[in-house]
PDB file of C-alpha atoms in Angstrom:
ATOM      1  CA  UNK J   1       8.535  57.370  47.349  1.00 43.00           C
ATOM      2  CA  UNK J   2      10.767  60.803  46.040  1.00 47.00           C
ATOM      3  CA  UNK J   3      13.317  61.999  48.027  1.00 49.00           C
ATOM      4  CA  UNK J   4      10.947  64.900  48.624  1.00 50.00           C
ATOM      5  CA  UNK J   5       8.296  62.866  50.626  1.00 54.00           C
ATOM      6  CA  UNK J   6      10.800  61.537  53.334  1.00 64.00           C
ATOM      7  CA  UNK J   7      11.168  63.682  56.161  1.00 72.00           C
ATOM      8  CA  UNK J   8      14.998  64.218  57.229  1.00 79.00           C
ATOM      9  CA  UNK J   9      16.277  61.773  60.200  1.00 86.00           C
ATOM     10  CA  UNK J  10      17.969  65.313  61.852  1.00 88.00           C
ATOM     11  CA  UNK J  11      16.136  67.717  63.875  1.00 90.00           C
ATOM     12  CA  UNK J  12      16.362  71.563  63.645  1.00 89.00           C
ATOM     13  CA  UNK J  13      17.468  71.230  67.628  1.00 91.00           C
ATOM     14  CA  UNK J  14      20.576  68.934  66.452  1.00 92.00           C
ATOM     15  CA  UNK J  15      21.365  71.586  63.656  1.00 92.00           C
ATOM     16  CA  UNK J  16      21.347  74.164  66.383  1.00 91.00           C
ATOM     17  CA  UNK J  17      23.671  72.080  68.896  1.00 93.00           C
ATOM     18  CA  UNK J  18      26.010  71.511  66.129  1.00 93.00           C
ATOM     19  CA  UNK J  19      26.590  75.120  64.783  1.00 91.00           C
ATOM     20  CA  UNK J  20      26.770  75.980  68.576  1.00 91.00           C
ATOM     21  CA  UNK J  21      30.059  73.504  68.830  1.00 93.00           C
ATOM     22  CA  UNK J  22      31.406  74.697  66.035  1.00 91.00           C
ATOM     23  CA  UNK J  23      31.138  78.655  67.288  1.00 88.00           C
ATOM     24  CA  UNK J  24      32.144  77.891  70.523  1.00 91.00           C
ATOM     25  CA  UNK J  25      35.105  75.234  70.004  1.00 90.00           C
ATOM     26  CA  UNK J  26      34.012  73.178  72.786  1.00 92.00           C
ATOM     27  CA  UNK J  27      30.851  71.316  74.014  1.00 92.00           C
ATOM     28  CA  UNK J  28      30.695  73.078  77.763  1.00 92.00           C
ATOM     29  CA  UNK J  29      30.478  76.115  75.589  1.00 92.00           C
ATOM     30  CA  UNK J  30      28.128  75.179  73.473  1.00 92.00           C
ATOM     31  CA  UNK J  31      25.677  74.302  76.221  1.00 92.00           C
ATOM     32  CA  UNK J  32      26.252  77.354  78.024  1.00 92.00           C
ATOM     33  CA  UNK J  33      24.890  79.235  74.960  1.00 90.00           C
ATOM     34  CA  UNK J  34      21.989  76.929  74.320  1.00 89.00           C
ATOM     35  CA  UNK J  35      21.047  76.783  78.232  1.00 89.00           C
ATOM     36  CA  UNK J  36      21.025  73.047  78.204  1.00 90.00           C
ATOM     37  CA  UNK J  37      23.310  70.239  79.816  1.00 91.00           C
ATOM     38  CA  UNK J  38      26.576  69.304  78.366  1.00 91.00           C
ATOM     39  CA  UNK J  39      25.097  65.494  77.847  1.00 91.00           C
ATOM     40  CA  UNK J  40      22.365  66.759  76.310  1.00 91.00           C
ATOM     41  CA  UNK J  41      24.575  69.042  73.415  1.00 93.00           C
ATOM     42  CA  UNK J  42      26.737  65.694  73.317  1.00 92.00           C
ATOM     43  CA  UNK J  43      23.804  63.529  72.660  1.00 93.00           C
ATOM     44  CA  UNK J  44      22.675  65.965  70.012  1.00 93.00           C
ATOM     45  CA  UNK J  45      25.653  65.803  68.226  1.00 93.00           C
ATOM     46  CA  UNK J  46      26.112  61.817  68.290  1.00 93.00           C
ATOM     47  CA  UNK J  47      22.164  61.611  67.177  1.00 92.00           C
ATOM     48  CA  UNK J  48      23.327  64.089  64.219  1.00 92.00           C
ATOM     49  CA  UNK J  49      26.309  62.118  63.049  1.00 92.00           C
ATOM     50  CA  UNK J  50      23.868  58.818  63.039  1.00 92.00           C
ATOM     51  CA  UNK J  51      21.439  60.598  60.920  1.00 91.00           C
ATOM     52  CA  UNK J  52      24.270  61.805  58.466  1.00 91.00           C
ATOM     53  CA  UNK J  53      25.992  58.774  58.778  1.00 91.00           C
ATOM     54  CA  UNK J  54      28.947  60.714  58.860  1.00 92.00           C
ATOM     55  CA  UNK J  55      31.419  62.247  61.740  1.00 93.00           C
ATOM     56  CA  UNK J  56      31.260  65.933  61.987  1.00 93.00           C
ATOM     57  CA  UNK J  57      33.383  66.456  64.837  1.00 91.00           C
ATOM     58  CA  UNK J  58      36.436  65.245  66.730  1.00 91.00           C
ATOM     59  CA  UNK J  59      36.572  65.589  70.548  1.00 85.00           C
ATOM     60  CA  UNK J  60      39.920  66.138  71.907  1.00 81.00           C
ATOM     61  CA  UNK J  61      40.454  66.088  75.679  1.00 76.00           C
ATOM     62  CA  UNK J  62      41.568  69.410  77.122  1.00 70.00           C
ATOM     63  CA  UNK J  63      41.296  70.480  73.571  1.00 75.00           C
ATOM     64  CA  UNK J  64      37.510  71.336  72.444  1.00 84.00           C
ATOM     65  CA  UNK J  65      36.191  70.011  69.541  1.00 91.00           C
ATOM     66  CA  UNK J  66      37.460  69.824  66.143  1.00 90.00           C
ATOM     67  CA  UNK J  67      35.250  69.793  63.012  1.00 92.00           C
ATOM     68  CA  UNK J  68      36.270  66.966  60.260  1.00 93.00           C
ATOM     69  CA  UNK J  69      36.231  68.164  56.652  1.00 91.00           C
ATOM     70  CA  UNK J  70      32.557  66.734  56.350  1.00 92.00           C
ATOM     71  CA  UNK J  71      32.076  68.824  59.433  1.00 91.00           C
ATOM     72  CA  UNK J  72      33.176  72.029  57.815  1.00 89.00           C
ATOM     73  CA  UNK J  73      31.158  71.230  54.712  1.00 88.00           C
ATOM     74  CA  UNK J  74      28.246  70.457  57.183  1.00 90.00           C
ATOM     75  CA  UNK J  75      28.126  73.627  58.968  1.00 89.00           C
ATOM     76  CA  UNK J  76      27.598  75.824  55.995  1.00 83.00           C
ATOM     77  CA  UNK J  77      24.361  73.992  54.986  1.00 86.00           C
ATOM     78  CA  UNK J  78      23.350  73.797  58.682  1.00 89.00           C
ATOM     79  CA  UNK J  79      23.476  77.349  59.018  1.00 84.00           C
ATOM     80  CA  UNK J  80      21.516  77.922  56.222  1.00 79.00           C
ATOM     81  CA  UNK J  81      18.770  75.664  56.793  1.00 84.00           C
ATOM     82  CA  UNK J  82      18.621  77.335  60.615  1.00 83.00           C
ATOM     83  CA  UNK J  83      18.502  80.707  58.877  1.00 76.00           C
ATOM     84  CA  UNK J  84      15.603  79.591  56.667  1.00 76.00           C
ATOM     85  CA  UNK J  85      13.922  78.183  59.532  1.00 79.00           C
ATOM     86  CA  UNK J  86      14.163  81.317  61.630  1.00 74.00           C
ATOM     87  CA  UNK J  87      12.960  83.205  58.782  1.00 68.00           C
ATOM     88  CA  UNK J  88      10.077  81.085  58.308  1.00 72.00           C
ATOM     89  CA  UNK J  89       8.826  81.231  61.779  1.00 69.00           C
ATOM     90  CA  UNK J  90       9.624  85.094  61.903  1.00 64.00           C
ATOM     91  CA  UNK J  91       7.292  85.747  58.682  1.00 62.00           C
ATOM     92  CA  UNK J  92       4.423  83.368  59.711  1.00 59.00           C
ATOM     93  CA  UNK J  93       4.436  85.289  63.060  1.00 55.00           C
ATOM     94  CA  UNK J  94       4.121  88.632  61.573  1.00 57.00           C
ATOM     95  CA  UNK J  95       0.981  88.758  59.930  1.00 53.00           C
ATOM     96  CA  UNK J  96       1.818  92.271  58.637  1.00 56.00           C
ATOM     97  CA  UNK J  97       4.516  91.675  56.313  1.00 64.00           C
ATOM     98  CA  UNK J  98       6.933  93.898  58.452  1.00 79.00           C
ATOM     99  CA  UNK J  99      10.283  92.787  57.446  1.00 85.00           C
ATOM    100  CA  UNK J 100      12.060  91.128  60.523  1.00 85.00           C
ATOM    101  CA  UNK J 101      14.944  88.688  61.458  1.00 84.00           C
ATOM    102  CA  UNK J 102      18.949  88.721  61.748  1.00 87.00           C
ATOM    103  CA  UNK J 103      21.469  90.493  59.654  1.00 92.00           C
ATOM    104  CA  UNK J 104      25.085  89.297  60.129  1.00 92.00           C
ATOM    105  CA  UNK J 105      27.260  92.266  57.991  1.00 95.00           C
ATOM    106  CA  UNK J 106      31.089  92.747  57.599  1.00 94.00           C
ATOM    107  CA  UNK J 107      33.261  95.231  56.170  1.00 91.00           C
ATOM    108  CA  UNK J 108      36.806  96.833  56.010  1.00 86.00           C
ATOM    109  CA  UNK J 109      38.208  99.225  58.718  1.00 82.00           C
ATOM    110  CA  UNK J 110      38.054 101.824  56.674  1.00 80.00           C
ATOM    111  CA  UNK J 111      34.143 101.562  55.883  1.00 84.00           C
ATOM    112  CA  UNK J 112      33.101 101.226  59.089  1.00 82.00           C
ATOM    113  CA  UNK J 113      33.673 104.451  60.838  1.00 81.00           C
ATOM    114  CA  UNK J 114      32.863 106.419  57.320  1.00 81.00           C
ATOM    115  CA  UNK J 115      30.234 104.586  55.021  1.00 85.00           C
ATOM    116  CA  UNK J 116      28.277 102.248  56.932  1.00 88.00           C
ATOM    117  CA  UNK J 117      26.946 103.915  60.138  1.00 90.00           C
ATOM    118  CA  UNK J 118      24.348 106.193  57.720  1.00 90.00           C
ATOM    119  CA  UNK J 119      23.554 103.305  55.993  1.00 92.00           C
ATOM    120  CA  UNK J 120      22.836 101.320  59.167  1.00 93.00           C
ATOM    121  CA  UNK J 121      20.878 103.959  61.094  1.00 93.00           C
ATOM    122  CA  UNK J 122      18.519 104.699  57.964  1.00 93.00           C
ATOM    123  CA  UNK J 123      17.980 100.776  57.052  1.00 95.00           C
ATOM    124  CA  UNK J 124      17.322 100.065  60.751  1.00 94.00           C
ATOM    125  CA  UNK J 125      14.692 103.196  61.264  1.00 94.00           C
ATOM    126  CA  UNK J 126      13.024 101.704  57.919  1.00 93.00           C
ATOM    127  CA  UNK J 127      12.959  98.104  59.203  1.00 93.00           C
ATOM    128  CA  UNK J 128      13.094  98.335  63.407  1.00 93.00           C
ATOM    129  CA  UNK J 129      12.465  94.327  63.607  1.00 90.00           C
ATOM    130  CA  UNK J 130      15.765  93.749  61.920  1.00 92.00           C
ATOM    131  CA  UNK J 131      18.735  92.811  64.048  1.00 91.00           C
ATOM    132  CA  UNK J 132      21.944  93.671  62.435  1.00 93.00           C
ATOM    133  CA  UNK J 133      25.256  91.763  63.989  1.00 91.00           C
ATOM    134  CA  UNK J 134      28.017  93.979  62.383  1.00 89.00           C
ATOM    135  CA  UNK J 135      31.522  92.466  61.962  1.00 90.00           C
ATOM    136  CA  UNK J 136      34.627  94.899  61.071  1.00 89.00           C
ATOM    137  CA  UNK J 137      37.824  92.886  59.989  1.00 88.00           C
ATOM    138  CA  UNK J 138      40.577  92.396  57.440  1.00 84.00           C
ATOM    139  CA  UNK J 139      39.842  91.127  54.165  1.00 83.00           C
ATOM    140  CA  UNK J 140      41.185  87.146  55.089  1.00 85.00           C
ATOM    141  CA  UNK J 141      38.928  87.115  57.965  1.00 89.00           C
ATOM    142  CA  UNK J 142      35.937  88.817  56.064  1.00 89.00           C
ATOM    143  CA  UNK J 143      36.685  85.949  53.570  1.00 88.00           C
ATOM    144  CA  UNK J 144      36.707  82.934  55.908  1.00 86.00           C
ATOM    145  CA  UNK J 145      33.616  84.278  57.350  1.00 88.00           C
ATOM    146  CA  UNK J 146      31.592  84.945  54.436  1.00 88.00           C
ATOM    147  CA  UNK J 147      32.313  81.669  52.983  1.00 83.00           C
ATOM    148  CA  UNK J 148      31.699  79.713  56.129  1.00 80.00           C
ATOM    149  CA  UNK J 149      28.291  81.338  56.259  1.00 81.00           C
ATOM    150  CA  UNK J 150      29.076  83.288  59.528  1.00 85.00           C
ATOM    151  CA  UNK J 151      28.419  86.407  57.417  1.00 91.00           C
ATOM    152  CA  UNK J 152      25.310  87.136  55.183  1.00 91.00           C
ATOM    153  CA  UNK J 153      27.268  89.832  53.316  1.00 94.00           C
ATOM    154  CA  UNK J 154      30.097  92.266  53.548  1.00 94.00           C
ATOM    155  CA  UNK J 155      30.969  95.686  52.031  1.00 93.00           C
ATOM    156  CA  UNK J 156      34.471  95.638  50.889  1.00 91.00           C
ATOM    157  CA  UNK J 157      36.717  97.355  48.169  1.00 89.00           C
ATOM    158  CA  UNK J 158      36.910  95.336  44.590  1.00 89.00           C
ATOM    159  CA  UNK J 159      40.273  94.486  45.180  1.00 83.00           C
ATOM    160  CA  UNK J 160      41.437  90.453  45.350  1.00 78.00           C
ATOM    161  CA  UNK J 161      37.814  89.471  45.875  1.00 83.00           C
ATOM    162  CA  UNK J 162      37.661  85.299  45.783  1.00 83.00           C
ATOM    163  CA  UNK J 163      35.692  84.094  42.522  1.00 82.00           C
ATOM    164  CA  UNK J 164      33.288  82.370  44.503  1.00 82.00           C
ATOM    165  CA  UNK J 165      31.658  86.177  45.310  1.00 88.00           C
ATOM    166  CA  UNK J 166      28.752  87.871  43.821  1.00 90.00           C
ATOM    167  CA  UNK J 167      28.785  91.546  44.262  1.00 91.00           C
ATOM    168  CA  UNK J 168      27.247  94.475  43.183  1.00 92.00           C
ATOM    169  CA  UNK J 169      28.663  98.343  43.021  1.00 92.00           C
ATOM    170  CA  UNK J 170      28.087 100.989  45.724  1.00 91.00           C
ATOM    171  CA  UNK J 171      30.594 103.871  44.883  1.00 89.00           C
ATOM    172  CA  UNK J 172      33.428 104.357  42.751  1.00 89.00           C
ATOM    173  CA  UNK J 173      36.696 105.632  45.055  1.00 87.00           C
ATOM    174  CA  UNK J 174      40.124 107.217  43.345  1.00 88.00           C
ATOM    175  CA  UNK J 175      43.196 106.723  45.289  1.00 89.00           C
ATOM    176  CA  UNK J 176      44.284 109.911  46.839  1.00 90.00           C
ATOM    177  CA  UNK J 177      47.229 111.785  48.656  1.00 94.00           C
ATOM    178  CA  UNK J 178      46.861 112.284  52.290  1.00 95.00           C
ATOM    179  CA  UNK J 179      49.574 115.003  54.074  1.00 95.00           C
ATOM    180  CA  UNK J 180      49.738 117.032  56.707  1.00 95.00           C
ATOM    181  CA  UNK J 181      48.193 120.986  56.771  1.00 93.00           C
ATOM    182  CA  UNK J 182      51.822 122.399  56.824  1.00 93.00           C
ATOM    183  CA  UNK J 183      52.912 119.946  53.953  1.00 94.00           C
ATOM    184  CA  UNK J 184      54.256 121.859  50.803  1.00 93.00           C
ATOM    185  CA  UNK J 185      51.486 120.331  48.327  1.00 93.00           C
ATOM    186  CA  UNK J 186      48.981 120.576  51.027  1.00 91.00           C
ATOM    187  CA  UNK J 187      47.862 124.052  49.087  1.00 88.00           C
ATOM    188  CA  UNK J 188      48.613 122.176  45.502  1.00 86.00           C
ATOM    189  CA  UNK J 189      45.682 123.791  43.009  1.00 85.00           C
ATOM    190  CA  UNK J 190      45.236 120.951  41.273  1.00 85.00           C
ATOM    191  CA  UNK J 191      46.342 117.248  40.897  1.00 89.00           C
ATOM    192  CA  UNK J 192      49.619 116.507  42.461  1.00 90.00           C
ATOM    193  CA  UNK J 193      52.228 114.247  40.907  1.00 91.00           C
ATOM    194  CA  UNK J 194      53.090 111.462  43.426  1.00 91.00           C
ATOM    195  CA  UNK J 195      56.709 110.531  42.338  1.00 91.00           C
ATOM    196  CA  UNK J 196      57.449 114.277  43.552  1.00 92.00           C
ATOM    197  CA  UNK J 197      57.529 112.568  46.915  1.00 94.00           C
ATOM    198  CA  UNK J 198      59.597 109.583  46.375  1.00 93.00           C
ATOM    199  CA  UNK J 199      62.185 110.929  48.797  1.00 94.00           C
ATOM    200  CA  UNK J 200      59.879 111.628  51.462  1.00 96.00           C
ATOM    201  CA  UNK J 201      58.820 108.785  54.011  1.00 97.00           C
ATOM    202  CA  UNK J 202      55.421 107.075  53.577  1.00 97.00           C
ATOM    203  CA  UNK J 203      53.223 106.017  56.266  1.00 97.00           C
ATOM    204  CA  UNK J 204      51.932 102.624  55.258  1.00 96.00           C
ATOM    205  CA  UNK J 205      48.064 101.655  55.851  1.00 93.00           C
ATOM    206  CA  UNK J 206      49.356  98.051  56.613  1.00 92.00           C
ATOM    207  CA  UNK J 207      46.440  96.202  55.779  1.00 85.00           C
ATOM    208  CA  UNK J 208      45.700  94.118  52.821  1.00 81.00           C
ATOM    209  CA  UNK J 209      44.265  94.676  50.203  1.00 83.00           C
ATOM    210  CA  UNK J 210      44.496  98.343  51.124  1.00 86.00           C
ATOM    211  CA  UNK J 211      48.704  97.908  51.528  1.00 90.00           C
ATOM    212  CA  UNK J 212      49.090  95.921  48.016  1.00 90.00           C
ATOM    213  CA  UNK J 213      46.704  98.763  46.345  1.00 90.00           C
ATOM    214  CA  UNK J 214      48.830 101.572  47.575  1.00 92.00           C
ATOM    215  CA  UNK J 215      52.020 100.077  46.492  1.00 93.00           C
ATOM    216  CA  UNK J 216      50.916  99.413  43.079  1.00 91.00           C
ATOM    217  CA  UNK J 217      49.684 102.843  42.860  1.00 92.00           C
ATOM    218  CA  UNK J 218      53.280 104.046  43.620  1.00 93.00           C
ATOM    219  CA  UNK J 219      54.672 101.626  41.074  1.00 92.00           C
ATOM    220  CA  UNK J 220      52.305 102.992  38.595  1.00 90.00           C
ATOM    221  CA  UNK J 221      53.706 106.254  39.172  1.00 90.00           C
ATOM    222  CA  UNK J 222      57.156 105.037  38.692  1.00 91.00           C
ATOM    223  CA  UNK J 223      58.504 104.847  42.020  1.00 94.00           C
ATOM    224  CA  UNK J 224      59.142 102.355  45.197  1.00 95.00           C
ATOM    225  CA  UNK J 225      58.164 104.362  48.306  1.00 95.00           C
ATOM    226  CA  UNK J 226      60.644 104.948  51.342  1.00 96.00           C
ATOM    227  CA  UNK J 227      58.323 103.356  53.924  1.00 96.00           C
ATOM    228  CA  UNK J 228      58.996 105.183  57.043  1.00 96.00           C
ATOM    229  CA  UNK J 229      56.234 103.657  59.396  1.00 97.00           C
ATOM    230  CA  UNK J 230      53.545 100.903  58.993  1.00 96.00           C
ATOM    231  CA  UNK J 231      50.311 100.737  61.105  1.00 95.00           C
ATOM    232  CA  UNK J 232      47.216  98.726  60.473  1.00 90.00           C
ATOM    233  CA  UNK J 233      44.974 101.200  62.450  1.00 89.00           C
ATOM    234  CA  UNK J 234      43.238 103.776  60.099  1.00 87.00           C
ATOM    235  CA  UNK J 235      43.315 106.699  62.519  1.00 90.00           C
ATOM    236  CA  UNK J 236      46.886 105.857  63.268  1.00 93.00           C
ATOM    237  CA  UNK J 237      47.859 106.332  59.955  1.00 94.00           C
ATOM    238  CA  UNK J 238      46.076 109.596  59.636  1.00 93.00           C
ATOM    239  CA  UNK J 239      47.648 110.915  63.044  1.00 94.00           C
ATOM    240  CA  UNK J 240      51.103 109.976  61.662  1.00 96.00           C
ATOM    241  CA  UNK J 241      50.481 112.263  58.715  1.00 96.00           C
ATOM    242  CA  UNK J 242      49.078 115.064  60.820  1.00 95.00           C
ATOM    243  CA  UNK J 243      52.460 115.302  62.519  1.00 95.00           C
ATOM    244  CA  UNK J 244      54.504 115.545  59.638  1.00 95.00           C
ATOM    245  CA  UNK J 245      55.690 111.890  60.080  1.00 97.00           C
ATOM    246  CA  UNK J 246      55.197 111.243  56.030  1.00 96.00           C
ATOM    247  CA  UNK J 247      52.298 111.261  53.530  1.00 97.00           C
ATOM    248  CA  UNK J 248      50.255 108.443  52.642  1.00 96.00           C
ATOM    249  CA  UNK J 249      47.534 107.034  50.205  1.00 94.00           C
ATOM    250  CA  UNK J 250      43.985 106.461  51.117  1.00 90.00           C
ATOM    251  CA  UNK J 251      40.628 105.254  49.416  1.00 85.00           C
ATOM    252  CA  UNK J 252      38.318 106.669  52.203  1.00 76.00           C
ATOM    253  CA  UNK J 253      38.518 109.523  54.237  1.00 71.00           C
ATOM    254  CA  UNK J 254      36.337 110.868  56.980  1.00 72.00           C
ATOM    255  CA  UNK J 255      34.112 114.057  56.270  1.00 69.00           C
ATOM    256  CA  UNK J 256      36.632 115.827  58.748  1.00 73.00           C
ATOM    257  CA  UNK J 257      39.762 116.529  58.344  1.00 83.00           C
ATOM    258  CA  UNK J 258      41.214 116.308  61.546  1.00 84.00           C
ATOM    259  CA  UNK J 259      42.610 113.618  63.381  1.00 84.00           C
ATOM    260  CA  UNK J 260      41.994 112.173  66.993  1.00 83.00           C
ATOM    261  CA  UNK J 261      44.608 114.768  68.321  1.00 84.00           C
ATOM    262  CA  UNK J 262      43.265 117.751  66.498  1.00 87.00           C
ATOM    263  CA  UNK J 263      45.680 118.160  63.385  1.00 90.00           C
ATOM    264  CA  UNK J 264      44.413 118.773  59.971  1.00 92.00           C
ATOM    265  CA  UNK J 265      45.060 116.335  57.233  1.00 92.00           C
ATOM    266  CA  UNK J 266      44.303 117.226  53.928  1.00 91.00           C
ATOM    267  CA  UNK J 267      43.686 115.074  50.600  1.00 90.00           C
ATOM    268  CA  UNK J 268      44.441 115.770  47.320  1.00 91.00           C
ATOM    269  CA  UNK J 269      44.336 114.135  44.084  1.00 90.00           C
ATOM    270  CA  UNK J 270      46.913 112.586  41.997  1.00 90.00           C
ATOM    271  CA  UNK J 271      47.692 113.799  38.634  1.00 85.00           C
ATOM    272  CA  UNK J 272      48.539 109.985  36.958  1.00 72.00           C
ATOM    273  CA  UNK J 273      46.502 108.846  34.374  1.00 63.00           C
ATOM    274  CA  UNK J 274      47.594 105.086  34.839  1.00 62.00           C
ATOM    275  CA  UNK J 275      45.300 104.583  38.072  1.00 69.00           C
ATOM    276  CA  UNK J 276      41.921 103.309  38.010  1.00 77.00           C
ATOM    277  CA  UNK J 277      39.163 104.221  40.166  1.00 86.00           C
ATOM    278  CA  UNK J 278      38.516 101.147  42.817  1.00 89.00           C
ATOM    279  CA  UNK J 279      34.675 100.071  43.395  1.00 90.00           C
ATOM    280  CA  UNK J 280      33.263  99.992  46.561  1.00 91.00           C
ATOM    281  CA  UNK J 281      30.876  96.532  46.458  1.00 92.00           C
ATOM    282  CA  UNK J 282      28.389  94.739  48.634  1.00 94.00           C
ATOM    283  CA  UNK J 283      29.308  91.150  48.185  1.00 93.00           C
ATOM    284  CA  UNK J 284      27.833  87.967  49.235  1.00 92.00           C
ATOM    285  CA  UNK J 285      28.851  83.984  48.208  1.00 87.00           C
ATOM    286  CA  UNK J 286      27.179  83.562  44.788  1.00 81.00           C
ATOM    287  CA  UNK J 287      26.325  79.530  45.924  1.00 73.00           C
ATOM    288  CA  UNK J 288      23.946  80.653  49.169  1.00 76.00           C
ATOM    289  CA  UNK J 289      20.519  81.237  49.199  1.00 75.00           C
ATOM    290  CA  UNK J 290      20.061  84.771  50.267  1.00 83.00           C
ATOM    291  CA  UNK J 291      17.715  85.537  53.208  1.00 83.00           C
ATOM    292  CA  UNK J 292      14.782  88.174  52.837  1.00 85.00           C
ATOM    293  CA  UNK J 293      16.730  90.382  55.313  1.00 89.00           C
ATOM    294  CA  UNK J 294      19.753  90.133  52.991  1.00 91.00           C
ATOM    295  CA  UNK J 295      18.146  90.748  49.737  1.00 91.00           C
ATOM    296  CA  UNK J 296      16.266  93.773  51.195  1.00 93.00           C
ATOM    297  CA  UNK J 297      19.229  95.404  52.713  1.00 95.00           C
ATOM    298  CA  UNK J 298      21.528  94.639  49.149  1.00 94.00           C
ATOM    299  CA  UNK J 299      19.024  96.563  47.487  1.00 93.00           C
ATOM    300  CA  UNK J 300      18.437  99.238  49.742  1.00 94.00           C
ATOM    301  CA  UNK J 301      22.417  99.972  49.942  1.00 93.00           C
ATOM    302  CA  UNK J 302      22.340  99.960  46.308  1.00 91.00           C
ATOM    303  CA  UNK J 303      19.657 102.567  46.422  1.00 89.00           C
ATOM    304  CA  UNK J 304      20.867 104.645  48.975  1.00 86.00           C
ATOM    305  CA  UNK J 305      24.699 104.888  47.525  1.00 79.00           C
ATOM    306  CA  UNK J 306      23.077 106.639  44.245  1.00 67.00           C
ATOM    307  CA  UNK J 307      22.592 109.833  46.234  1.00 54.00           C
ATOM    308  CA  UNK J 308      25.660 111.375  48.238  1.00 51.00           C
ATOM    309  CA  UNK J 309      25.998 109.805  51.923  1.00 49.00           C
ATOM    310  CA  UNK J 310      26.427 112.681  54.427  1.00 43.00           C
TER     311      UNK J 310
END
């Protein structure tokens, strides 16, 4: 008998319990999520471990549940199986062929308030049966969640990306200088020379890979910036610049030039031929079978960004 003729000795319900425990960290929280008793969750985990012949979790009294290395590996596959099962059920119940199902999407904080909203608005208007769960996070957290299967895809810059990801380009962005309205370079008729700012304080957008990229841009221009202030908040950096506390470098700017406080900040191109544009990508883990919803979303955003996004 071939392996394809044998039914698995575990159930989707057991996989659901395992994923719930892994994501919530405790048996009690998983039981609350699944609306079942704690003993039912524990039994499901025990039966799953027996079926697989491996320990997936270590129960630690008063410290929740810790996945074993085998459990960490199985979690990715369990999420994929549950995703495929949900997609199969949704497609069989939907005789009209309408696109339905969940999509877990991540992005950088600078992309969240600028590029992503019009994409999501247009996609959900076209496919109202799709439910999108959105996560805005820094590079390290996005990488962890994409690799673990918590995210289906992420919109990120082509900076320090893991080799295990596959991606396609949406847009290209050139790093730009951002200064206050009353800065001497605000009304520059053309690109500015970044090194002219070497003696002025910089307000660093202190998240990676953005911070590393900004420092590389300055190094390529021939100087090390004098960092006066740091912030991991996109709008805080713009506010500091608006108050004349320094200048900054950004890849992404809102359509409006005003800060929360109503101060005007202006973006100016940089006159440094060594600078390379940075690609904005939609990325996914290359060894994962994408759901139909994820595949359609990728196709949609690639086509949508061929035209300017308001």
